[in-house]
Coordinates of C-alpha atoms in Angstrom, one line a residue:
Chain A
M1 CA 16.6 1.1 58.9
I2 CA 15.9 -2.5 57.7
L3 CA 13.8 -1.4 54.7
Q4 CA 16.5 1.0 53.5
K5 CA 19.1 -1.8 53.7
F6 CA 16.7 -4.3 52.1
L7 CA 16.0 -1.9 49.2
E8 CA 19.7 -1.3 48.7
E9 CA 20.6 -5.0 48.7
N10 CA 17.8 -6.1 46.4
R11 CA 17.7 -3.2 44.1
Q12 CA 18.1 -5.1 40.9
E13 CA 15.7 -7.9 41.8
I14 CA 12.9 -5.5 42.9
L15 CA 13.2 -3.3 39.9
L16 CA 13.1 -6.3 37.6
L17 CA 10.1 -7.6 39.3
S18 CA 8.4 -4.2 39.2
E19 CA 9.2 -3.8 35.5
E20 CA 7.7 -7.3 34.7
K21 CA 4.5 -6.4 36.6
T22 CA 4.3 -3.1 34.8
K23 CA 4.9 -4.7 31.4
N24 CA 2.0 -7.1 32.1
L25 CA -0.2 -4.1 32.7
A26 CA 0.9 -2.1 29.6
G27 CA 0.6 -5.0 27.1
L28 CA 1.8 -3.9 23.7
L29 CA 2.3 -0.2 24.5
A30 CA 5.6 1.3 23.6
T31 CA 8.1 2.3 26.3
T32 CA 11.1 4.7 26.4
D33 CA 14.2 5.1 28.4
E34 CA 12.5 8.1 30.2
L35 CA 9.6 5.9 31.2
R36 CA 11.8 2.9 32.1
L37 CA 14.0 5.1 34.3
G38 CA 11.1 6.7 36.0
L39 CA 10.6 4.0 38.6
P40 CA 14.3 3.4 39.4
L41 CA 14.6 7.1 40.0
F42 CA 11.8 7.0 42.4
Y43 CA 13.3 3.9 44.0
D44 CA 16.6 5.7 44.7
Q45 CA 14.9 8.7 46.1
L46 CA 12.9 6.4 48.4
I47 CA 16.2 5.0 49.7
K48 CA 17.3 8.6 50.3
V49 CA 14.1 9.4 52.2
L50 CA 14.6 6.3 54.4
E51 CA 18.2 7.1 55.0
Q52 CA 17.4 10.7 56.1
K53 CA 14.3 9.4 58.0
L54 CA 12.1 12.0 56.3
S55 CA 8.6 11.1 57.0
A56 CA 7.1 14.4 55.7
N57 CA 8.0 16.7 52.8
P58 CA 9.5 14.3 50.3
P59 CA 12.4 15.8 48.2
T60 CA 11.5 18.0 45.2
E61 CA 13.4 15.5 43.0
M62 CA 10.9 12.8 43.9
L63 CA 8.0 15.1 42.9
S64 CA 9.5 16.2 39.6
A65 CA 10.5 12.6 38.7
A66 CA 7.0 11.4 39.3
A67 CA 5.6 14.3 37.3
A68 CA 7.9 13.4 34.4
H69 CA 6.7 9.8 34.7
G70 CA 3.1 10.9 34.4
R71 CA 3.9 13.2 31.4
E72 CA 5.8 10.5 29.6
S73 CA 3.1 7.9 30.3
L74 CA 0.5 10.2 28.6
R75 CA 2.7 10.8 25.6
L76 CA 3.1 7.1 25.1
G77 CA -0.6 6.5 25.3
Y78 CA -0.8 4.9 28.7
S79 CA -4.0 5.3 30.8
L80 CA -4.3 6.8 34.2
S81 CA -4.7 3.4 35.6
H82 CA -1.3 2.4 34.2
V83 CA 0.3 5.3 35.9
V84 CA -1.2 4.4 39.3
H85 CA -0.5 0.7 38.9
S86 CA 3.1 1.1 37.9
Y87 CA 3.8 2.5 41.4
G88 CA 1.5 -0.2 42.9
A89 CA 3.6 -2.8 41.0
M90 CA 6.7 -1.6 42.8
C91 CA 5.0 -1.7 46.2
Q92 CA 3.9 -5.3 45.4
A93 CA 7.4 -6.2 44.3
I94 CA 8.9 -4.9 47.5
T95 CA 6.2 -6.6 49.7
E96 CA 6.5 -10.0 47.8
L97 CA 10.3 -10.1 48.0
A98 CA 10.3 -8.9 51.7
T99 CA 7.9 -11.8 52.6
M100 CA 9.9 -14.3 50.6
K101 CA 13.2 -13.2 52.2
N102 CA 11.6 -12.8 55.7
A103 CA 12.8 -9.3 55.9
N104 CA 11.7 -7.9 59.2
I105 CA 10.4 -4.5 58.1
S106 CA 8.7 -2.4 60.7
S107 CA 5.3 -0.8 60.2
Y108 CA 6.9 2.6 60.6
E109 CA 9.1 1.9 57.6
F110 CA 6.1 0.6 55.6
N111 CA 4.4 3.9 56.5
I112 CA 7.2 5.9 55.0
L113 CA 7.1 3.7 51.9
N114 CA 3.4 4.2 51.5
G115 CA 3.7 7.9 52.2
C116 CA 6.3 8.2 49.4
L117 CA 4.2 6.1 47.0
D118 CA 1.1 8.3 47.8
V119 CA 3.1 11.5 47.1
A120 CA 4.6 10.0 43.9
I121 CA 1.3 8.7 42.6
A122 CA -0.4 12.1 43.3
A123 CA 2.3 14.0 41.5
A124 CA 2.3 11.6 38.5
V125 CA -1.5 11.6 38.3
S126 CA -1.8 15.4 38.6
E127 CA 0.7 15.9 35.8
F128 CA -1.0 13.3 33.7
Q129 CA -4.4 14.9 34.2
F130 CA -3.1 18.4 33.7
R131 CA -1.3 17.5 30.4
S132 CA -4.3 15.4 29.3
N133 CA -6.7 18.3 29.9
E134 CA -4.3 20.6 28.1
A135 CA -4.2 18.3 25.1
T136 CA -8.0 17.9 25.0
E137 CA -8.4 21.7 25.1
E138 CA -6.0 22.0 22.2
R139 CA -7.9 19.5 20.2
E140 CA -11.2 21.2 21.0
V141 CA -9.8 24.5 19.8
K142 CA -8.5 22.8 16.7
H143 CA -11.8 21.2 16.0
L144 CA -13.6 24.5 16.4
G145 CA -11.1 26.2 14.1
F146 CA -11.7 23.5 11.5
L147 CA -15.4 23.9 11.7
V148 CA -15.2 27.7 11.4
H149 CA -12.9 27.3 8.5
E150 CA -15.2 25.0 6.6
L151 CA -18.3 27.2 7.3
R152 CA -16.4 30.3 6.3
S153 CA -15.2 28.7 3.1
A154 CA -18.8 27.6 2.2
L155 CA -20.2 31.0 3.1
S156 CA -17.6 32.7 0.9
G157 CA -18.7 30.7 -2.1
A158 CA -22.4 31.1 -1.4
A159 CA -22.2 34.8 -0.8
V160 CA -20.3 35.6 -4.1
A161 CA -22.6 33.3 -6.1
H162 CA -25.7 35.0 -4.5
E163 CA -24.3 38.4 -5.4
M164 CA -23.7 37.4 -9.0
I165 CA -27.2 36.1 -9.4
K166 CA -28.6 39.2 -7.6
A167 CA -26.7 41.5 -9.9
G168 CA -28.0 39.7 -12.9
L169 CA -24.5 38.7 -14.1
V170 CA -25.7 35.1 -14.5
G171 CA -29.1 33.4 -14.7
T172 CA -31.0 32.0 -11.8
G173 CA -31.1 28.4 -12.8
G174 CA -27.5 27.9 -14.0
S175 CA -24.3 26.6 -12.7
T176 CA -23.6 29.6 -10.4
S177 CA -27.0 28.9 -8.8
S178 CA -25.8 25.3 -8.2
V179 CA -22.7 26.7 -6.5
L180 CA -25.0 28.6 -4.2
G181 CA -27.2 25.6 -3.5
A182 CA -24.2 23.3 -3.0
N183 CA -22.6 25.7 -0.5
L184 CA -25.8 26.1 1.4
V185 CA -26.2 22.3 1.7
R186 CA -22.6 22.1 2.8
M187 CA -23.3 24.7 5.6
R188 CA -26.4 22.9 6.6
D189 CA -24.5 19.6 6.9
L190 CA -21.8 21.2 8.9
I191 CA -24.3 22.7 11.3
D192 CA -26.2 19.4 11.5
R193 CA -23.1 17.5 12.3
S194 CA -22.1 20.0 15.0
L195 CA -25.6 19.9 16.4
S196 CA -25.5 16.2 16.7
E197 CA -22.1 16.4 18.3
V198 CA -23.4 18.9 20.9
R199 CA -26.4 16.7 21.5
M200 CA -24.3 13.6 21.9
R201 CA -22.1 15.3 24.4
A202 CA -24.5 17.5 26.4
D203 CA -27.9 15.8 26.3
A204 CA -28.3 12.4 24.8
D205 CA -32.1 12.6 24.7
L206 CA -33.5 10.8 21.7
F207 CA -36.0 12.5 19.4
I208 CA -37.7 9.5 17.8
E209 CA -39.3 10.0 14.5
K210 CA -40.4 7.6 11.7
F211 CA -38.7 8.0 8.4
R212 CA -37.8 6.1 5.2
L213 CA -34.2 5.1 5.1
C214 CA -33.9 5.8 1.4
D215 CA -34.9 9.5 2.0
L216 CA -32.1 9.7 4.6
F217 CA -29.7 8.2 2.1
D218 CA -30.8 10.7 -0.6
Q219 CA -30.0 13.6 1.8
I220 CA -26.5 12.3 2.5
I221 CA -25.7 11.5 -1.1
V222 CA -26.4 15.0 -2.3
T223 CA -23.4 16.3 -0.4
A224 CA -21.3 13.2 -0.7
R225 CA -21.6 13.2 -4.5
M226 CA -20.0 16.7 -4.6
D227 CA -17.0 15.4 -2.8
A228 CA -16.9 12.1 -4.6
D229 CA -17.0 13.9 -8.0
K230 CA -13.8 15.7 -7.1
K231 CA -12.1 12.4 -7.0
K232 CA -14.1 10.9 -9.9
Q233 CA -15.5 8.3 -7.5
I234 CA -18.8 6.5 -8.0
I235 CA -21.3 6.2 -5.2
A236 CA -23.6 3.2 -5.7
T237 CA -26.6 2.4 -3.6
E238 CA -28.5 -0.8 -3.0
I239 CA -31.3 -0.2 -0.7
D240 CA -34.7 -1.7 0.1
K241 CA -36.9 1.3 -0.4
K242 CA -39.6 0.0 1.8
I243 CA -37.4 0.2 4.9
E244 CA -38.9 2.6 7.5
I245 CA -37.2 3.1 10.9
E246 CA -38.2 4.8 14.1
A247 CA -35.1 6.4 15.5
D248 CA -33.4 9.7 16.2
R249 CA -32.9 10.8 12.6
Q250 CA -30.1 13.2 13.3
F251 CA -28.0 10.6 15.0
V252 CA -28.5 8.1 12.1
V253 CA -27.7 10.8 9.6
S254 CA -24.6 11.8 11.6
A255 CA -23.3 8.2 11.7
V256 CA -24.0 7.3 8.1
A257 CA -22.7 10.7 6.8
N258 CA -19.5 10.4 8.7
L259 CA -18.9 6.9 7.5
V260 CA -19.6 8.0 3.9
Q261 CA -17.3 11.0 4.2
N262 CA -14.6 8.6 5.6
A263 CA -15.1 6.2 2.7
I264 CA -14.7 9.1 0.2
K265 CA -11.6 10.4 1.9
Y266 CA -9.8 7.1 2.0
T267 CA -11.0 5.6 -1.3
K268 CA -8.6 6.2 -4.2
S269 CA -9.5 8.4 -7.2
N270 CA -11.8 6.6 -9.7
G271 CA -12.8 4.2 -7.0
K272 CA -16.2 3.0 -5.9
I273 CA -18.2 3.4 -2.7
W274 CA -21.2 1.2 -1.9
L275 CA -24.1 2.1 0.3
R276 CA -26.4 -0.8 1.1
A277 CA -29.4 -1.2 3.4
N278 CA -31.6 -4.2 4.2
A279 CA -33.8 -5.3 7.0
S280 CA -34.0 -8.6 8.7
G281 CA -36.5 -9.2 11.4
E282 CA -36.5 -6.2 13.7
R283 CA -33.0 -5.2 12.7
V284 CA -31.8 -2.9 10.0
F285 CA -28.3 -3.3 8.5
I286 CA -26.5 -0.4 6.8
E287 CA -23.3 -1.1 5.0
I288 CA -20.7 1.4 3.7
E289 CA -18.1 -0.3 1.6
D290 CA -15.0 1.5 0.4
E291 CA -11.9 0.9 -1.6
C292 CA -9.4 2.2 0.9
G293 CA -6.9 -0.6 0.3
G294 CA -7.6 -2.4 3.6
L295 CA -6.9 -1.5 7.2
D296 CA -3.8 -2.0 9.2
T297 CA -4.9 -5.0 11.4
A298 CA -3.0 -3.6 14.4
K299 CA -5.0 -0.4 14.3
I300 CA -8.5 -1.8 13.9
S301 CA -9.1 -2.0 17.6
S302 CA -8.4 1.7 18.1
L303 CA -10.1 2.8 14.8
F304 CA -13.2 4.2 16.6
E305 CA -11.2 6.2 19.2
P306 CA -11.3 10.0 18.8
Y307 CA -8.5 11.7 16.9
V308 CA -7.2 8.4 15.4
Q309 CA -6.4 8.6 11.7
E310 CA -5.7 5.4 9.9
N311 CA -4.3 6.9 6.7
A312 CA -1.5 9.4 5.9
D313 CA -4.2 11.9 4.8
R314 CA -4.6 14.0 7.9
S315 CA -7.2 16.5 6.6
G316 CA -9.9 16.7 9.2
L317 CA -9.5 15.7 12.8
G318 CA -10.1 12.0 13.0
L319 CA -13.4 12.4 14.8
G320 CA -15.7 11.0 12.2
L321 CA -15.6 7.3 13.3
A322 CA -15.8 8.2 17.0
I323 CA -18.9 10.4 16.3
A324 CA -20.5 7.6 14.2
R325 CA -19.9 5.0 17.0
R326 CA -21.4 7.3 19.6
A327 CA -24.4 8.2 17.5
I328 CA -25.1 4.5 16.8
H329 CA -24.6 3.5 20.4
L330 CA -27.2 6.1 21.4
S331 CA -29.5 4.6 18.7
Q332 CA -29.2 1.3 20.5
G333 CA -27.1 -0.2 17.7
T334 CA -23.6 -1.3 16.9
I335 CA -20.9 -0.5 14.3
T336 CA -18.5 -3.1 13.2
V337 CA -15.9 -3.2 10.4
R338 CA -15.0 -6.0 8.0
N339 CA -11.5 -5.7 6.5
S340 CA -10.4 -7.0 3.1
P341 CA -6.6 -6.4 3.0
G342 CA -5.5 -4.9 -0.2
V343 CA -9.0 -4.0 -1.3
G344 CA -11.0 -2.0 1.3
C345 CA -13.3 -2.3 4.2
V346 CA -17.0 -2.5 5.0
F347 CA -18.5 -0.6 8.0
V348 CA -21.7 -2.3 9.1
I349 CA -24.3 -0.5 11.2
E350 CA -26.9 -2.6 12.9
I351 CA -29.8 -0.7 14.5
P352 CA -33.2 -1.7 15.7
Q353 CA -36.0 -0.9 13.3
R354 CA -37.9 0.6 16.2
I355 CA -35.8 2.1 18.9
K356 CA -36.8 1.2 22.5
P357 CA -37.9 4.3 24.4
V358 CA -35.8 5.1 27.4
P359 CA -37.1 7.4 30.2
S360 CA -35.6 10.5 28.7
T361 CA -36.7 9.7 25.1
K362 CA -38.8 12.4 23.4
L363 CA -41.1 11.7 20.6
A364 CA -40.8 14.3 17.8
V365 CA -44.0 15.8 16.6
P366 CA -43.7 16.0 12.8
G367 CA -43.2 19.5 11.5
K368 CA -42.9 20.9 15.0
D369 CA -40.2 19.3 17.1
S370 CA -38.2 17.7 14.2
V371 CA -34.6 18.5 14.6
Q372 CA -34.1 18.3 10.9
P373 CA -34.2 21.8 9.3
N374 CA -36.4 22.0 6.3
F375 CA -34.3 22.6 3.1
S376 CA -36.8 21.2 0.7
K377 CA -37.1 24.5 -1.2
K378 CA -34.6 24.5 -4.0
V379 CA -32.5 27.6 -4.2
Chain B
M1 CA -2.1 50.5 -33.4
K2 CA -2.6 54.1 -32.1
R3 CA -1.8 55.5 -35.6
I4 CA -4.4 53.1 -37.2
L5 CA -7.0 54.0 -34.6
S6 CA -6.5 57.7 -35.1
R7 CA -7.4 57.3 -38.8
L8 CA -10.6 55.5 -38.0
S9 CA -13.9 56.7 -36.7
G10 CA -17.4 55.4 -35.8
P11 CA -18.1 51.6 -35.4
A12 CA -14.8 50.5 -37.0
R13 CA -12.8 52.4 -34.4
R14 CA -15.0 51.1 -31.5
V15 CA -14.6 47.4 -32.7
L16 CA -10.8 47.8 -33.1
T17 CA -10.4 49.5 -29.8
L18 CA -12.3 46.7 -28.1
A19 CA -10.2 44.1 -29.9
A20 CA -7.0 45.8 -29.0
S21 CA -8.0 46.0 -25.3
R22 CA -9.0 42.4 -25.2
N23 CA -5.8 41.4 -26.9
F24 CA -3.8 43.3 -24.3
K25 CA -5.8 42.0 -21.4
E26 CA -5.3 38.4 -22.6
Q27 CA -1.7 38.8 -21.7
T28 CA -2.6 38.9 -18.1
T29 CA -2.9 35.3 -17.0
I30 CA -4.3 34.2 -13.7
L31 CA -4.0 30.6 -12.6
I32 CA -6.5 29.5 -9.9
I33 CA -5.8 26.3 -8.0
D34 CA -8.7 25.1 -5.8
D35 CA -10.3 21.7 -5.2
D36 CA -13.7 23.2 -5.4
E37 CA -13.8 23.1 -9.2
S38 CA -17.4 24.2 -9.4
L39 CA -16.8 27.3 -7.4
V40 CA -13.7 28.2 -9.4
K41 CA -15.2 27.6 -12.8
N42 CA -18.7 29.1 -12.2
V43 CA -17.7 32.0 -10.0
Y44 CA -14.1 33.0 -10.0
Q45 CA -13.4 32.2 -13.7
V46 CA -16.7 33.8 -14.9
L47 CA -16.0 37.1 -13.0
L48 CA -12.4 37.4 -14.0
E49 CA -12.9 36.5 -17.6
R50 CA -15.6 39.2 -17.7
K51 CA -12.9 41.6 -16.8
G52 CA -10.8 40.3 -19.7
Y53 CA -8.3 38.2 -17.9
R54 CA -7.1 34.9 -19.2
V55 CA -8.0 32.4 -16.5
L56 CA -6.6 28.9 -16.1
T57 CA -7.9 26.6 -13.5
A58 CA -6.6 23.5 -11.7
K59 CA -8.4 21.4 -9.1
S60 CA -5.3 20.2 -7.4
G61 CA -1.7 21.4 -6.7
F62 CA -0.4 18.6 -8.9
L63 CA -2.6 19.7 -11.9
G64 CA -1.5 23.3 -11.2
L65 CA 2.1 22.3 -11.5
E66 CA 1.4 20.5 -14.8
I67 CA -0.3 23.6 -16.2
I68 CA 2.6 25.8 -15.1
G69 CA 5.0 23.5 -16.8
R70 CA 3.1 23.7 -20.1
E71 CA 2.7 27.5 -20.1
L72 CA 5.2 29.5 -22.2
R73 CA 5.4 32.3 -19.7
S74 CA 4.8 32.5 -16.0
P75 CA 1.2 33.3 -15.0
D76 CA 1.0 36.9 -13.7
I77 CA -0.9 35.7 -10.6
I78 CA -1.4 32.3 -9.1
L79 CA -4.2 32.0 -6.6
V80 CA -3.9 28.9 -4.6
D81 CA -6.4 27.6 -2.0
C82 CA -4.5 26.8 1.2
S83 CA -6.6 23.8 2.2
M84 CA -6.8 21.0 -0.3
P85 CA -6.5 17.3 0.0
D86 CA -3.4 15.5 -1.4
M87 CA -1.3 18.6 -1.8
D88 CA -2.2 21.6 0.3
G89 CA -1.3 25.2 -0.4
E90 CA 1.9 25.1 1.6
E91 CA 3.1 21.9 -0.1
F92 CA 2.3 23.4 -3.5
L93 CA 4.3 26.5 -2.7
L94 CA 7.3 24.4 -1.7
E95 CA 7.0 22.3 -4.8
L96 CA 6.7 25.3 -7.0
K97 CA 9.7 27.0 -5.4
D98 CA 11.7 23.8 -5.8
K99 CA 10.7 22.7 -9.3
H100 CA 10.0 26.1 -10.9
P101 CA 12.0 28.7 -9.0
K102 CA 11.8 31.1 -12.0
I103 CA 8.0 31.0 -12.1
F104 CA 7.9 31.2 -8.3
S105 CA 9.8 34.4 -8.3
E106 CA 8.1 35.9 -11.4
S107 CA 4.5 35.1 -10.6
K108 CA 2.7 36.6 -7.7
V109 CA 1.6 33.5 -5.8
I110 CA -1.3 34.4 -3.5
G111 CA -2.6 32.0 -0.9
L112 CA -6.4 32.1 -0.4
T113 CA -7.8 30.8 2.8
A114 CA -10.9 30.7 5.0
Y115 CA -8.7 30.9 8.1
D116 CA -8.5 34.2 9.9
S117 CA -5.7 36.5 9.0
R118 CA -4.3 36.2 12.5
S119 CA -4.2 32.4 12.5
S120 CA -0.9 30.6 12.3
A121 CA -2.0 28.8 9.1
F122 CA -2.6 32.2 7.4
L123 CA 0.7 33.6 8.6
R124 CA 2.7 30.5 7.5
I125 CA 1.4 30.9 3.9
K126 CA 1.9 34.6 4.0
Q127 CA 5.6 34.1 4.8
L128 CA 6.0 31.5 2.1
A129 CA 4.0 33.1 -0.7
F130 CA 4.0 36.5 -2.3
D131 CA 1.0 37.2 0.0
C132 CA -2.0 35.5 1.6
R133 CA -5.6 36.7 1.6
E134 CA -8.8 35.7 3.3
K135 CA -11.3 34.2 0.9
P136 CA -13.5 37.1 -0.4
F137 CA -17.2 37.3 0.4
D138 CA -18.3 39.5 -2.6
I139 CA -17.5 40.2 -6.2
D140 CA -15.5 43.2 -5.5
G141 CA -13.4 41.2 -3.1
I142 CA -12.5 38.7 -5.8
L143 CA -11.6 41.4 -8.3
Q144 CA -9.7 43.3 -5.6
V145 CA -7.5 40.3 -4.9
V146 CA -6.4 40.3 -8.5
S147 CA -6.2 44.1 -9.1
D148 CA -4.2 44.7 -5.9
Y149 CA -1.4 42.6 -7.3
L150 CA -1.5 44.0 -10.8
G151 CA -1.2 47.5 -9.5
V152 CA -4.6 48.7 -10.9
S153 CA -8.0 49.5 -9.5
S154 CA -10.5 46.7 -9.7
N155 CA -12.6 48.8 -12.2
E156 CA -9.7 49.8 -14.4
A157 CA -10.1 48.7 -18.0
Y158 CA -6.4 48.1 -18.9
P159 CA -4.5 46.2 -16.2
Q160 CA -0.8 47.1 -16.2
I161 CA 1.3 44.3 -15.0
T162 CA 4.0 45.1 -12.5
R163 CA 6.5 42.4 -12.0
G164 CA 8.8 41.7 -9.1
R165 CA 8.1 40.9 -5.4
R166 CA 6.7 43.6 -3.2
S167 CA 4.6 43.7 -0.2
L168 CA 1.1 45.2 -0.3
G169 CA 1.0 45.6 3.5
G170 CA -1.7 43.5 4.9
S171 CA -4.7 41.6 3.6
S172 CA -8.3 42.3 2.8

């Protein structure tokens, strides 16, 4: 077998060339011995297959090595494309070197090589997908658990406060009443956020309504202040009260509320959070400025990816920024971030003042179709 | 005190009995650590003080440890919310065990959580603390959490403190 001999004689050169090609694909991603050894392991098994002239049923070792390669790639944050291309890189390296050295490899041998590559890629991809689905499922369950925990916590506070008022232990307009109100608002916000998440995932139809941006800010600040007060933070606003926008209110609320919650979470105690809004031409700019101490420049590009948490504080699930980006994307706008190292950062939302209707867009009939529950009655 | 009371009758006896009972109940100290300060002060503290307990509150694990360090004697019960920013219930318990082992063994430290009693978060706290309870949904539930660990019924006027670690067998 010429290919077998060729592979044995040029082992080091081919593996080096494959690694170089794979490195170019992976960029700055980390690597481990397990991942580095994955392809040489496949290479040696390929030689074994050629030696034994096995055209079908590749050895179990080849399958399990490829599966381990897929698993390790996922763990290190590689994409599915990396997994496939790493095997492709080896194929390229073999072909390039064979052409360069005029190795007379038969098409039968190339068929065996391709067959082995197909099997290895399939095993690596299957494992990668399986583990990836498993991890997604785990995160979904965690997310649901977090939501239920938050709702249950708010319900517990509201139920006891309600019972105290009902039993006449406290007055109806006092601080216990505020506890009831605050917990109801918390539950409403959690439900709103979940609804927008569901809508963003399942049906991205827009319900366009006209509303004043300052009213939307007021709604968000009511809840945000409760959390900011706990850390003695100040929330300051600077908004042009005349700004009216035509957009999907729930999506805009979801984006701004998530960014404000994020700002509260990462701003130090006694710090300040700014909410600004102004309009220029047909565009509206909303800024959320915090005092988080600045972002790690290496992590800025992945900041809006789901389950990424910039800070050591891991409360929550790291979904806020991903949800905000999706909500603004659906609102035909963009989110960017300006970093001030050592100080903080400013998230800037830019959306059109009037969203352009797309075929599936629905116009909300005020008071009928509005997705915003009416909580105007004070408790 | 009993001898004095036996000599008195009418309003004077009633006033002194009440004062004596309040004085006794003030010995029972409950420390509540929860980041939801408004809920703790306006609901938990109001209800428990009405029952005559001395209630101390802290809105973080750090402040809770500060209060514990200042107190002359160990609180009878420490109720700690398991999910708090900066220092969660589990971290608080480990800090308390490490820095104040005497108080950790003397006080009944009870984790309070909105997680289900079968969840791993709940079971972790239950293993570490004296016990763990789901957050109550009514007044009786709150009073029950305290009375269960004092060895009295939630309606009993004079809570008798029972010290030492023991299991109450399950949660609410």
